[in-house]
Coordinates of C-alpha atoms in Angstrom, one line a residue:
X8 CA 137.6 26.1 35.1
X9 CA 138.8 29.7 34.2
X10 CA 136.3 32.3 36.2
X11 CA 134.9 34.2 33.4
X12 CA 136.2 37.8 33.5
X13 CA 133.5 40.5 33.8
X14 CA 133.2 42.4 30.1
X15 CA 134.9 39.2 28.2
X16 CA 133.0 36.6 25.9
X17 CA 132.4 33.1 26.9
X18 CA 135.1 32.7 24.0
X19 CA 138.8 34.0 25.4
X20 CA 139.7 36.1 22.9
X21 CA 143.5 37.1 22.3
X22 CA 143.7 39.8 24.4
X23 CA 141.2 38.5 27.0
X24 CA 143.9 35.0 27.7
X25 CA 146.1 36.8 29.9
X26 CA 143.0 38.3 32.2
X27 CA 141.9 34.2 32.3
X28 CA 145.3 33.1 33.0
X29 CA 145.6 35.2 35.8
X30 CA 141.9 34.5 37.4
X31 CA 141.5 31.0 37.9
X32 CA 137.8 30.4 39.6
X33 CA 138.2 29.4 43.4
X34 CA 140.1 26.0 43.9
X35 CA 141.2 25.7 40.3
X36 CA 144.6 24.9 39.8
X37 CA 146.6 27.8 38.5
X38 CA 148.0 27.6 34.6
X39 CA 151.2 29.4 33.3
X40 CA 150.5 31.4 30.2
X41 CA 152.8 30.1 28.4
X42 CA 152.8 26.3 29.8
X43 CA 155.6 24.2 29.5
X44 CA 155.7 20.3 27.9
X45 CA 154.9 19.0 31.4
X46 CA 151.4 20.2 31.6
X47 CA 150.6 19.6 28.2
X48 CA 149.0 16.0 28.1
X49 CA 146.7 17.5 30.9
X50 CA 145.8 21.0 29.0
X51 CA 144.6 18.6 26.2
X52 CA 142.5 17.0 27.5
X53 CA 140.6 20.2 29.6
X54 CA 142.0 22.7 26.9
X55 CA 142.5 25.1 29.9
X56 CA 145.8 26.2 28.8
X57 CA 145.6 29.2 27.2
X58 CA 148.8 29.3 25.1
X59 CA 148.1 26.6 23.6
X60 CA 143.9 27.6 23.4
X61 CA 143.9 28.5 19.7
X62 CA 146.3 26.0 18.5
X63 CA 144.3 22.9 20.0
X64 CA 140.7 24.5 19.0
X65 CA 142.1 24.4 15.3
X66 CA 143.6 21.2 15.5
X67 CA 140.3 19.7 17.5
X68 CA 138.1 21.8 15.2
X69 CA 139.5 20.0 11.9
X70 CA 138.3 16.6 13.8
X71 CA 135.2 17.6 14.1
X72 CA 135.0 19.6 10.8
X73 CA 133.3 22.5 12.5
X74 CA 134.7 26.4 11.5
X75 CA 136.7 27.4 14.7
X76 CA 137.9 30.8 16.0
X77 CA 141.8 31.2 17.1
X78 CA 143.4 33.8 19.0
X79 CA 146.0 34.1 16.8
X80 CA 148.0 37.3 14.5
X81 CA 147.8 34.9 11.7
X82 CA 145.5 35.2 8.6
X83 CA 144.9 33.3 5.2
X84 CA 146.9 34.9 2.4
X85 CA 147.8 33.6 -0.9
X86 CA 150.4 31.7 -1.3
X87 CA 151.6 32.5 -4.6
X88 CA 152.3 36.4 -6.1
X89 CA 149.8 35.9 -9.1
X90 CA 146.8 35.7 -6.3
X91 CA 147.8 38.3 -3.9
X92 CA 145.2 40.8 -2.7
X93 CA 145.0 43.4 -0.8
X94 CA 148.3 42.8 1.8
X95 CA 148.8 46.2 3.0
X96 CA 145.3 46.4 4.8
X97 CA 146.1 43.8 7.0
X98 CA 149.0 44.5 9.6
X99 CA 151.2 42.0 11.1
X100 CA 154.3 42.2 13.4
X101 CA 156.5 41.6 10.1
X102 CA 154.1 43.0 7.5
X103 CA 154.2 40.1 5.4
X104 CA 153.7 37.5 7.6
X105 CA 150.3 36.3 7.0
X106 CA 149.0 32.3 6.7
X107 CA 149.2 30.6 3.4
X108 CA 146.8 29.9 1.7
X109 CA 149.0 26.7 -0.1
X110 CA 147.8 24.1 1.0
X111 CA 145.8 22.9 -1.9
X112 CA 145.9 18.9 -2.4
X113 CA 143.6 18.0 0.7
X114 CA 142.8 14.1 1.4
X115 CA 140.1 14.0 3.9
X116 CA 141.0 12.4 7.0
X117 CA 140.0 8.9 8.1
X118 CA 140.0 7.0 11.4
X119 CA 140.3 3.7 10.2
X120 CA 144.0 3.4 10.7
X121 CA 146.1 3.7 7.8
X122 CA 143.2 3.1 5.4
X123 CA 142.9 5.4 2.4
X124 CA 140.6 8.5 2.9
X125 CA 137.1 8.1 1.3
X126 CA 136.8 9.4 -2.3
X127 CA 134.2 11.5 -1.6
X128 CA 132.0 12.7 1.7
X129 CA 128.9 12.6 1.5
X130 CA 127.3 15.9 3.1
X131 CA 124.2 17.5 2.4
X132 CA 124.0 21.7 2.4
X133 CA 124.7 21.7 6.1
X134 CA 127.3 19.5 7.8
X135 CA 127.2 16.7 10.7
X136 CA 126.6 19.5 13.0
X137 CA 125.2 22.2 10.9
X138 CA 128.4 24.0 9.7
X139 CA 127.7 25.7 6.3
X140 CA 131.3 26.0 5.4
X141 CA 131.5 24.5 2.2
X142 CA 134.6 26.2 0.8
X143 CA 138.3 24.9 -0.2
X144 CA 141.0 26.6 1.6
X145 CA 141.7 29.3 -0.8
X146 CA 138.1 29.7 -1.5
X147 CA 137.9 30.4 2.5
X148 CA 138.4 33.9 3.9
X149 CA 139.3 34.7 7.2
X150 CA 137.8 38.4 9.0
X151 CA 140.7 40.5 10.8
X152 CA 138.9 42.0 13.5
X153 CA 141.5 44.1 15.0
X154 CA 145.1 43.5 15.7
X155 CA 144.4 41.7 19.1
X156 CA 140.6 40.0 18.5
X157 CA 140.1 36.3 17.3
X158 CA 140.2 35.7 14.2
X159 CA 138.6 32.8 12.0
X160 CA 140.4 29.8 10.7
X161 CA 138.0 28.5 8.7
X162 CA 140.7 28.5 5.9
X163 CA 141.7 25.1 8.0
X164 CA 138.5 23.3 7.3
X165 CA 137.5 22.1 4.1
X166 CA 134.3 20.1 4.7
X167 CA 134.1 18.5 1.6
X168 CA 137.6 17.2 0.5
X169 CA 137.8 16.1 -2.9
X170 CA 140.9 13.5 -3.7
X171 CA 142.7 14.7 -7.3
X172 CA 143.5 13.4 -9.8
X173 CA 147.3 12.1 -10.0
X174 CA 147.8 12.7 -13.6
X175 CA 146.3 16.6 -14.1
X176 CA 144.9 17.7 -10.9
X177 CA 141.2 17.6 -11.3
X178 CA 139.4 15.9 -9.0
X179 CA 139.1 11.9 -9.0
X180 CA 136.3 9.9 -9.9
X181 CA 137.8 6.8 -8.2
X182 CA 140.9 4.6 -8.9
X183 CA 141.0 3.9 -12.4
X184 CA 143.7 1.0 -12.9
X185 CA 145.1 1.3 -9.6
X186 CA 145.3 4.9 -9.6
X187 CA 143.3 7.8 -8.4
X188 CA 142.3 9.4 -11.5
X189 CA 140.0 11.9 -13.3
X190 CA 137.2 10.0 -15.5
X191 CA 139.0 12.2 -18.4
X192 CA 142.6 10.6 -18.2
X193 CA 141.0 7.3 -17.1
X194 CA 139.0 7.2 -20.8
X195 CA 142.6 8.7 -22.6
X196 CA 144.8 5.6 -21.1
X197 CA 142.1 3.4 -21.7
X198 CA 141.9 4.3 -25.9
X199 CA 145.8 5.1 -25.8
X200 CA 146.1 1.2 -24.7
X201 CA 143.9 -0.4 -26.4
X202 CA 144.4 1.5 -29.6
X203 CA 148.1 0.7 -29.2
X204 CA 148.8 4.3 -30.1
X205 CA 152.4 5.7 -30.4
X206 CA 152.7 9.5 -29.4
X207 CA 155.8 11.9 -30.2
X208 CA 156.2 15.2 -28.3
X209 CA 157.1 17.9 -30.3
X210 CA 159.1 19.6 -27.0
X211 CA 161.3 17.8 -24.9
X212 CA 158.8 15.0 -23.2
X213 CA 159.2 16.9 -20.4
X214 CA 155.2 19.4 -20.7
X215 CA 153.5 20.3 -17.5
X216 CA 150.3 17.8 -17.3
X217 CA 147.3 19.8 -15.6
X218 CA 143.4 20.3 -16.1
X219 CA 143.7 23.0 -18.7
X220 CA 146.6 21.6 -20.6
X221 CA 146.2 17.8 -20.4
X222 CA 145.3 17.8 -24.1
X223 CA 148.2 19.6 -25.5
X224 CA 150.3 16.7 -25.6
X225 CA 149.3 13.1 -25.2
X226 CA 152.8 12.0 -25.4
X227 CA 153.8 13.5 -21.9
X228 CA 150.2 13.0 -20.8
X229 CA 150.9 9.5 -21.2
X230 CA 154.0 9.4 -19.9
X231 CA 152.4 10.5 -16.8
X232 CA 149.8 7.9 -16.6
X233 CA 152.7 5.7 -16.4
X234 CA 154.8 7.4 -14.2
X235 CA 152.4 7.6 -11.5
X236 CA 151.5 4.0 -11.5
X237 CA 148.9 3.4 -14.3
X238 CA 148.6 -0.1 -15.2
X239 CA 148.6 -1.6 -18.6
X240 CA 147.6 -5.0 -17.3
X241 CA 144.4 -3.5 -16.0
X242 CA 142.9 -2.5 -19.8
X243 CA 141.0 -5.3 -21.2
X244 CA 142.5 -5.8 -24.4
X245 CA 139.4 -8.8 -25.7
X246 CA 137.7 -5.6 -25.4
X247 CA 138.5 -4.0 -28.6
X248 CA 136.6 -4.0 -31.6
X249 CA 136.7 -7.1 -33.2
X250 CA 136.6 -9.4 -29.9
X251 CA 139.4 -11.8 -28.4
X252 CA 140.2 -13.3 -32.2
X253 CA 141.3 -9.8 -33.2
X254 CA 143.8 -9.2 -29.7
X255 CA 144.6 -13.3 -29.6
X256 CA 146.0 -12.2 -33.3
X257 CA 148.3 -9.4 -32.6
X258 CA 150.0 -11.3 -30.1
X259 CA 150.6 -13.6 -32.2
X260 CA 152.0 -11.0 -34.8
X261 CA 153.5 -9.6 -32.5
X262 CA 155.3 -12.7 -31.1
X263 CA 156.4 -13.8 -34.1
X264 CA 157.6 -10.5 -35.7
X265 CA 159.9 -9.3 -32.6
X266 CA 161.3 -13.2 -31.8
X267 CA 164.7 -12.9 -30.7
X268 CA 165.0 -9.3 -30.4
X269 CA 166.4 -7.1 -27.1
X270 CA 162.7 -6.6 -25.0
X271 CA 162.8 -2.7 -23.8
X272 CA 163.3 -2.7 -19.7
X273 CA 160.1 -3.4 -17.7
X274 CA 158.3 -0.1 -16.8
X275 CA 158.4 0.8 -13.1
X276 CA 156.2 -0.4 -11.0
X277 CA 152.9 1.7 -9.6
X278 CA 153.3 3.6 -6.3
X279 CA 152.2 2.0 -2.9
X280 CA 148.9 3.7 -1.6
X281 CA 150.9 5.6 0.9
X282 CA 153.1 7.1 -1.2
X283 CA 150.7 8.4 -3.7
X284 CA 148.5 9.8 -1.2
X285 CA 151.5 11.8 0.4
X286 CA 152.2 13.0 -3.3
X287 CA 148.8 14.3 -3.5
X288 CA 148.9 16.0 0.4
X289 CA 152.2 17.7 -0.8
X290 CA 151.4 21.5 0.1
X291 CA 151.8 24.3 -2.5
X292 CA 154.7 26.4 -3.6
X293 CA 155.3 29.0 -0.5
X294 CA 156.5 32.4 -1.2
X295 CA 157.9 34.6 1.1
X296 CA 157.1 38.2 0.3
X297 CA 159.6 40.2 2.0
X298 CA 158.3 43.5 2.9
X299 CA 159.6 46.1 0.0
X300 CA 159.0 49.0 2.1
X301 CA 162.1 47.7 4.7
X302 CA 165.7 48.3 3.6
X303 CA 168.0 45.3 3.2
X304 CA 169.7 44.6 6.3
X305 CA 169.8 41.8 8.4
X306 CA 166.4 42.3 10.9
X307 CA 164.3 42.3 7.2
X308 CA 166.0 39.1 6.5
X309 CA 165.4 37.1 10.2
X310 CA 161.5 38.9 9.9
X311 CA 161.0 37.0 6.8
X312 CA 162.4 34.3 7.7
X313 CA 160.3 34.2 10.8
X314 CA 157.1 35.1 8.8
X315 CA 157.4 32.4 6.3
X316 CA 157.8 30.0 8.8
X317 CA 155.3 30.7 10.8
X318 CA 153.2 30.4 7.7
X319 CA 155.0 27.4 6.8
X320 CA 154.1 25.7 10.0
X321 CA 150.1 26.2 9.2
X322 CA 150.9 24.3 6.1
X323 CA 152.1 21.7 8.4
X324 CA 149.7 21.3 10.3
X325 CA 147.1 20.5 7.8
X326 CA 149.5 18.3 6.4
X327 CA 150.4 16.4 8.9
X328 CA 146.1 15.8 9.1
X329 CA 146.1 14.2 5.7
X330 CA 148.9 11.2 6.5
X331 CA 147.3 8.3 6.6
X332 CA 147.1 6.9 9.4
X333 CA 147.8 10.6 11.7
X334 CA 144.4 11.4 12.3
X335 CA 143.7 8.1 14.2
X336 CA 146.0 9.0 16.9
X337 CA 145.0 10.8 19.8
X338 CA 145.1 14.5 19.4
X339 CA 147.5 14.7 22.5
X340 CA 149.9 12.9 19.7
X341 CA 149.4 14.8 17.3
X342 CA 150.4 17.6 18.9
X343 CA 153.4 15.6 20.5
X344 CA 154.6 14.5 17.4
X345 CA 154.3 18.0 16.0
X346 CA 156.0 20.5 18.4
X347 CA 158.7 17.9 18.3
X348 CA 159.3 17.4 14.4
X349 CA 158.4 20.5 13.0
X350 CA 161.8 21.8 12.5
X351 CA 162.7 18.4 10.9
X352 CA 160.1 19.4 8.2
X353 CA 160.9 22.8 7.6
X354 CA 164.3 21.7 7.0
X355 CA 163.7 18.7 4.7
X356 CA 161.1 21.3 3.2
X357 CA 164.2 24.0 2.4
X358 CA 166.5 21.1 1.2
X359 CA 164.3 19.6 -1.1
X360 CA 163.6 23.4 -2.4
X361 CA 167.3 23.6 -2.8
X362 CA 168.7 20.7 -4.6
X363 CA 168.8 22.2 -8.0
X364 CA 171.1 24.9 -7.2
X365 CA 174.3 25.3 -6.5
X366 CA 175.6 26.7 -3.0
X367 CA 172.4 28.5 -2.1
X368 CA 169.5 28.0 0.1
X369 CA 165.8 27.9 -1.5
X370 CA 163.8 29.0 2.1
X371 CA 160.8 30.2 -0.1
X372 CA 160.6 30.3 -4.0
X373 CA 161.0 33.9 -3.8
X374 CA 164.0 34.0 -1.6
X375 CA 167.1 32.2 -2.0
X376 CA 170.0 32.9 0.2
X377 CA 173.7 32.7 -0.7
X378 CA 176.9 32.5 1.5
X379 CA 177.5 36.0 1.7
X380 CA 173.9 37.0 2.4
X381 CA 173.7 34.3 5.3
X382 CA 176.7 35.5 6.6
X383 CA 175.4 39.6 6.8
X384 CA 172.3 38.1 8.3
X385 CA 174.3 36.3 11.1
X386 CA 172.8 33.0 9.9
X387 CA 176.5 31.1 8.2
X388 CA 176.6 28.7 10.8
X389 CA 173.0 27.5 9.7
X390 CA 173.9 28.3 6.1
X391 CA 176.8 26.0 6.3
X392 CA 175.0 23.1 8.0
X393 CA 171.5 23.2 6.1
X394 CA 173.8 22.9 3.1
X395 CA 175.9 19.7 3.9
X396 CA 172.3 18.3 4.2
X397 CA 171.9 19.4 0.6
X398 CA 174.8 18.0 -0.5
X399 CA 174.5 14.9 0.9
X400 CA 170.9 14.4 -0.7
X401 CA 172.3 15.6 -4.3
X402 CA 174.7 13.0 -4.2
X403 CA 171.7 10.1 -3.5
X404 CA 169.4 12.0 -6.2
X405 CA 166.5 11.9 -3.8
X406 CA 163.2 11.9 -6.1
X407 CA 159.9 13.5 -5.2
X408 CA 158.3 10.3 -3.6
X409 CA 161.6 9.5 -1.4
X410 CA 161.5 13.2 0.0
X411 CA 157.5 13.6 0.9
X412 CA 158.1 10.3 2.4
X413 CA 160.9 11.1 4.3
X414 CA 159.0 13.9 5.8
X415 CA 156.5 11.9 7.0
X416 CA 158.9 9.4 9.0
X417 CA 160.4 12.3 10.2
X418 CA 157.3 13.1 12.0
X419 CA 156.4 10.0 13.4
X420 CA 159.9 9.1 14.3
X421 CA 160.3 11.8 16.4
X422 CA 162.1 12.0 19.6
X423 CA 159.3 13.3 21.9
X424 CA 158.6 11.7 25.4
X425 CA 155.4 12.1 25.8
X426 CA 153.1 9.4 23.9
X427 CA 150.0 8.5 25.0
X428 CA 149.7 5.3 22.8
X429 CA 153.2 4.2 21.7
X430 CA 151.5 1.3 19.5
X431 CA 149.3 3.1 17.5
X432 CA 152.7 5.8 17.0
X433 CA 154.7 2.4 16.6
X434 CA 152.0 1.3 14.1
X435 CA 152.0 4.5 12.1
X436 CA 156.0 4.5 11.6
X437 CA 156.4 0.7 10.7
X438 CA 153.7 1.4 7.9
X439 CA 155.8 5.0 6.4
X440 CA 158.7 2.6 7.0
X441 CA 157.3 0.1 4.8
X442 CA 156.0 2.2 2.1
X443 CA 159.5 3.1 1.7
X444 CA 160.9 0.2 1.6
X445 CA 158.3 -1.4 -0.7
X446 CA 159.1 2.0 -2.9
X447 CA 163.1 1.5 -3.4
X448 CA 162.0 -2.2 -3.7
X449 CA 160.1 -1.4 -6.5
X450 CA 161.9 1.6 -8.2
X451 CA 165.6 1.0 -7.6
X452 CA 166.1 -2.5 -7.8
X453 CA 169.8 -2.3 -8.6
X454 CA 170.6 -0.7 -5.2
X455 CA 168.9 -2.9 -2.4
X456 CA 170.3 -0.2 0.2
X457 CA 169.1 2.6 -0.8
X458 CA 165.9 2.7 1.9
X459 CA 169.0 2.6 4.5
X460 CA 171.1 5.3 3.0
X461 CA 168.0 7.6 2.9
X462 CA 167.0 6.8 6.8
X463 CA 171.0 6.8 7.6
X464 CA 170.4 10.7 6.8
X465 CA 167.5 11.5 9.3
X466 CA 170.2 12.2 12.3
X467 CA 171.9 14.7 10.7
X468 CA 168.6 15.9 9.8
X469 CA 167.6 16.2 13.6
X470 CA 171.1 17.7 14.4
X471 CA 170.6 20.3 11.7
X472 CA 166.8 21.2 12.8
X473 CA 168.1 21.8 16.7
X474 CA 170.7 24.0 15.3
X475 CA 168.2 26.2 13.6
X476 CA 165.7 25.9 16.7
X477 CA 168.4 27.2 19.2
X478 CA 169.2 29.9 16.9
X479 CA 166.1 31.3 16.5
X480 CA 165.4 31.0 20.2
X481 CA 168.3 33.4 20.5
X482 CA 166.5 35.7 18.4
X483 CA 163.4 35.4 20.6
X484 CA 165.6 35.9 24.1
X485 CA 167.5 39.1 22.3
X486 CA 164.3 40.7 21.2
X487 CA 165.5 40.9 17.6
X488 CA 162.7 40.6 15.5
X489 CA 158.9 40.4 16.5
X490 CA 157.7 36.6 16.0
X491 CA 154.1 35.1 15.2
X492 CA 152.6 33.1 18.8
X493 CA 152.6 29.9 16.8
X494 CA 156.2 29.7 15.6
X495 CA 156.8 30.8 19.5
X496 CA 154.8 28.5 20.9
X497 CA 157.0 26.0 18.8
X498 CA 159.7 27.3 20.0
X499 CA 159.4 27.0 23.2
X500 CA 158.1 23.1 22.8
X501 CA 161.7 22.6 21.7
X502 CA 163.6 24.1 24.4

């Protein structure tokens, strides 16, 4: 055990770590601040190295859904301009780079393998072990003490995680013909069905779908229900006023009327579990809010980029919590699979951003880089290979579900070597795997290979993500730009 430290709190706080790192009690075996890869199955499972203190108390803390303190410079912060509040009052080594708030489509975590989550939790005012947190993530506030004391994560914890709604957002009664759905759009596909109704959009059948707007145009709306799996079959038709005479009838119309002619193509067929729950995890739009006070030149451009992902790699973690199947691994895989991948998903994160444009880089929505601004930042190398990873993806017109898919293999299929349990990791990447599969299988039935193509690009992928990881250890060893401890503690996971 660390010998406690005259003055200090039971709790290390940020600036009390070095003082425990560097007075072990009598006979305990002394840790490294900043432990290497080696020692970490062994500080997970005593939590006694302090590097990694804050990091493992979040991740543990979100097992146990209790609010946790971590010794760390980051703190919640919107993640989109519209919601911003007070950011000067709170300093950080790049002025800006404070912990989104984005991750907004939580799934509560389960242990029963790759199960679904349960719809709802059932909690009374106070929690299994008395936490009163009761917030969502962007409800959640975290207190800056000063620029070196702990500060709280309970942004992390969201003790009563609703599932949403696929079609609008708002939150899910249950799965309504085989999707999750709100009892609102469950009643509107229901009547749109059995009514046989034909809607027109007066736009271009392409309206945003959410809880405020879901009425403005039941053609898209629809469309929606369809799109993310809906099923026709599951309406009763006998249902209807007028009984089983009145639908046996129609079909018979119906039958008789359109003999002979051209049948429209079969709609697609609704999502695997896995897949729509990883559409539902998908974080929030990131922005990066580059300090406007700094003048343009290249150490504002690498502090921003350092910023936002550190902030990025908060979303990630939370993320990573809601794939099924994640949480049941030990939390010593977890945090394997994590230091090892996250690169991978920052990467796949800025790709996906950047398919719609041409010849530029989308790291935030808020800042896109071009050729000539990678190259004054120092960052063309990167530029150019982060790009040929675009290209390539353009070229297979990756959709939504491929890519939040993808990101989840990544994560599992990563190359560390330090699994505990290799079946239950084995287990967890032959189920993304299949989801995949059965996805392409389902959706792009005229190209039988496309599942391969789509994994054939994970290698380049990897090659890309250890490009940017050596490059920004660069800027750590030069002394550049001042970096976040969680984006260096990743840092040096990788190295």
């Amino acid at each position: 055990m660390w010998k406690k430290v005259p003055g200090t709190s039971s709790i290390p706080k940020e600036e009390d770590i070095s003082l425990y790192a560097l007075t072990p009690a009598r006979g305990a075996r002394k840790w490294p601040v900043c432990g290497r890869r080696a020692s970490l199955s062994h500080s997970l499972a005593t939590q006694k190295e302090p590097s990694r203190f804050w990091l493992l108390n979040r991740m543990a803390a979100e097992e146990r859904h209790l609010p946790s303190s971590c010794g760390s410079y980051i703190k919640t912060e919107p993640s989109s301009p519209s919601s911003l509040v007070d950011t000067a009052s709170h300093p950080s080594p790049g002025a800006h780079s404070d912990a989104s708030g984005g991750y907004g489509s939580a799934i509560h975590s389960h242990s029963n393998g790759l199960d679904s989550p349960p719809m709802f939790t059932p909690a009374g005012p106070l929690g299994a072990a008395g936490s009163g947190c009761r917030k969502r993530y962007d409800d959640c506030s975290s207190t800056l003490l000063d620029d070196s004391g702990p500060i709280k994560c309970e942004y992390m914890l969201n003790s009563i995680p609703k599932r949403l709604c696929l079609v609008c957002g708002d939150i899910a009664s249950g799965y309504h013909y085989g999707v999750a759905s709100c009892e609102a759009c469950k009643a509107f596909f229901k009547r749109t069905i059995q009514g046989n109704i034909e809607y027109s959009c007066p736009a271009t059948n392409e309206c945003e779908i959410t809880k405020r707007r879901r009425k403005s145009c039941q053609a898209c709306r629809f469309m929606k229900c369809l799109k993310v799996g809906m099923l026709k079959e599951g309406v009763r038709l006998d249902r209807v006023r007028g009984g089983r005479q009145k639908y046996k009838r129609r079909i018979d119309t119906e039958n008789s009327a359109y003999l002979g002619l051209t049948l429209p193509p079969p709609a697609k067929k609704p999502l695997t579990k896995i897949v729509s729950h990883l559409l539902v995890a998908e974080p929030e739009k990131i922005y990066a809010m580059p300090d406007p006070t700094m003048p343009e030149s290249d150490i504002k451009a690498l502090t921003t980029l350092c910023d936002l992902a550190d902030r990025e790699l908060v979303v990630i973690i939370g993320w990573a919590k809601h794939i099924p199947g994640f949480s049941s691994l030990s939390l010593g895989d977890q945090m394997s699979l994590l230091q090892s991948a996250w690169m991978e998903i920052l990467t796949l994160s800025i790709v996906f951003r950047s398919l719609p444009y041409e010849d530029e880089l989308v790291y935030a929505e808020d800042y896109v880089m071009d050729e000539e601004h990678s190259r004054l930042t120092g960052l063309l190398d990167l530029f150019v290979s982060i790009l040929q990873l675009v290209r390539k993806y353009k070229k297979l017109k990756v959709e939504k579900e491929e890519f939040v898919t993808l990101k989840a293999i990544a994560l599992a299929n990563s190359d560390s070597m330090h699994i505990e349990d290799v079946e239950a990791v084995q287990k967890l990447q032959d189920a993304l795997h299949e989801a995949l599969q059965d996805y392409e299988n389902s959706q792009h039935t005229e190209d039988p290979r496309r599942a391969g193509k789509l994994l054939m690009t994970l290698p380049l992928l990897r090659q890309t993500a250890t490009k940017a990881v050596q490059h920004f250890y660069s800027i750590k060893v030069q002394g550049k730009v001042p970096m976040h401890k969680l984006f260096l503690e990743m840092l040096e996971a990788k190295v």
